[in-house]
């Protein structure tokens, strides 16, 4: 599972860098904003999932353990 969380983190970083380096923002402001938002969300989600004990929190939220 850690591999997929790391992959999610890398995808978020790539999206964030792509959004930051986009030169022609006059016609594609919406795409740039989407890349920033998607990148930040991927990074935050990956960092939360990589924290110790996150599987217990997810199990409680999904009510897998009772």
Short mmCIF file of C-alpha atoms in Angstrom, two decimals:
data_model
loop_
_atom_site.label_atom_id
_atom_site.label_comp_id
_atom_site.label_asym_id
_atom_site.label_seq_id
_atom_site.Cartn_x
_atom_site.Cartn_y
_atom_site.Cartn_z
CA UNK A 1 0.00 0.00 0.00
CA UNK A 2 2.85 2.38 0.73
CA UNK A 3 3.89 2.21 -2.91
CA UNK A 4 0.54 3.56 -4.04
CA UNK A 5 0.63 6.34 -1.45
CA UNK A 6 4.09 7.33 -2.66
CA UNK A 7 2.83 7.19 -6.24
CA UNK A 8 -0.06 9.47 -5.26
CA UNK A 9 2.42 11.87 -3.66
CA UNK A 10 4.56 11.92 -6.82
CA UNK A 11 1.51 12.52 -9.02
CA UNK A 12 0.55 15.44 -6.80
CA UNK A 13 4.03 16.93 -7.02
CA UNK A 14 4.06 16.54 -10.82
CA UNK A 15 0.66 18.22 -11.13
CA UNK A 16 1.78 21.03 -8.87
CA UNK A 17 4.98 21.63 -10.85
CA UNK A 18 3.10 21.43 -14.15
CA UNK A 19 0.62 24.02 -12.94
CA UNK A 20 3.40 26.29 -11.70
CA UNK A 21 5.39 26.15 -14.94
CA UNK A 22 2.42 26.69 -17.26
CA UNK A 23 3.25 29.78 -19.33
CA UNK A 24 0.08 30.58 -21.30
CA UNK A 25 -2.41 31.12 -18.52
CA UNK A 26 -4.51 33.65 -20.40
CA UNK A 27 -6.56 31.01 -22.24
CA UNK A 28 -6.27 28.18 -19.77
CA UNK A 29 -6.65 29.65 -16.32
CA UNK A 30 -9.15 26.96 -15.38
CA UNK A 31 -6.72 24.17 -16.27
CA UNK A 32 -3.92 25.76 -14.25
CA UNK A 33 -6.17 26.20 -11.22
CA UNK A 34 -7.32 22.60 -11.56
CA UNK A 35 -3.72 21.36 -11.70
CA UNK A 36 -2.83 23.33 -8.58
CA UNK A 37 -5.87 22.10 -6.66
CA UNK A 38 -5.47 18.49 -7.80
CA UNK A 39 -1.78 18.54 -6.99
CA UNK A 40 -2.28 19.96 -3.52
CA UNK A 41 -5.06 17.48 -2.79
CA UNK A 42 -2.94 14.54 -3.92
CA UNK A 43 -0.01 15.67 -1.79
CA UNK A 44 -2.15 16.18 1.32
CA UNK A 45 -3.93 12.84 0.85
CA UNK A 46 -0.68 10.97 0.32
CA UNK A 47 0.93 12.54 3.39
CA UNK A 48 -2.11 11.72 5.51
CA UNK A 49 -2.12 8.13 4.27
CA UNK A 50 1.60 7.72 4.93
CA UNK A 51 1.22 8.72 8.58
CA UNK A 52 1.41 5.91 11.14
CA UNK A 53 -2.01 4.76 12.27
CA UNK A 54 -3.84 6.07 9.22
CA UNK A 55 -5.15 2.60 8.41
CA UNK A 56 -6.88 2.49 11.80
CA UNK A 57 -8.51 5.88 11.17
CA UNK A 58 -9.71 4.77 7.73
CA UNK A 59 -11.05 1.52 9.19
CA UNK A 60 -12.99 3.47 11.82
CA UNK A 61 -14.38 5.87 9.21
CA UNK A 62 -15.49 2.98 7.00
CA UNK A 63 -16.63 0.99 10.06
CA UNK A 64 -14.54 -2.03 9.08
CA UNK A 65 -13.55 -2.76 12.69
CA UNK A 66 -16.19 -2.82 15.35
#
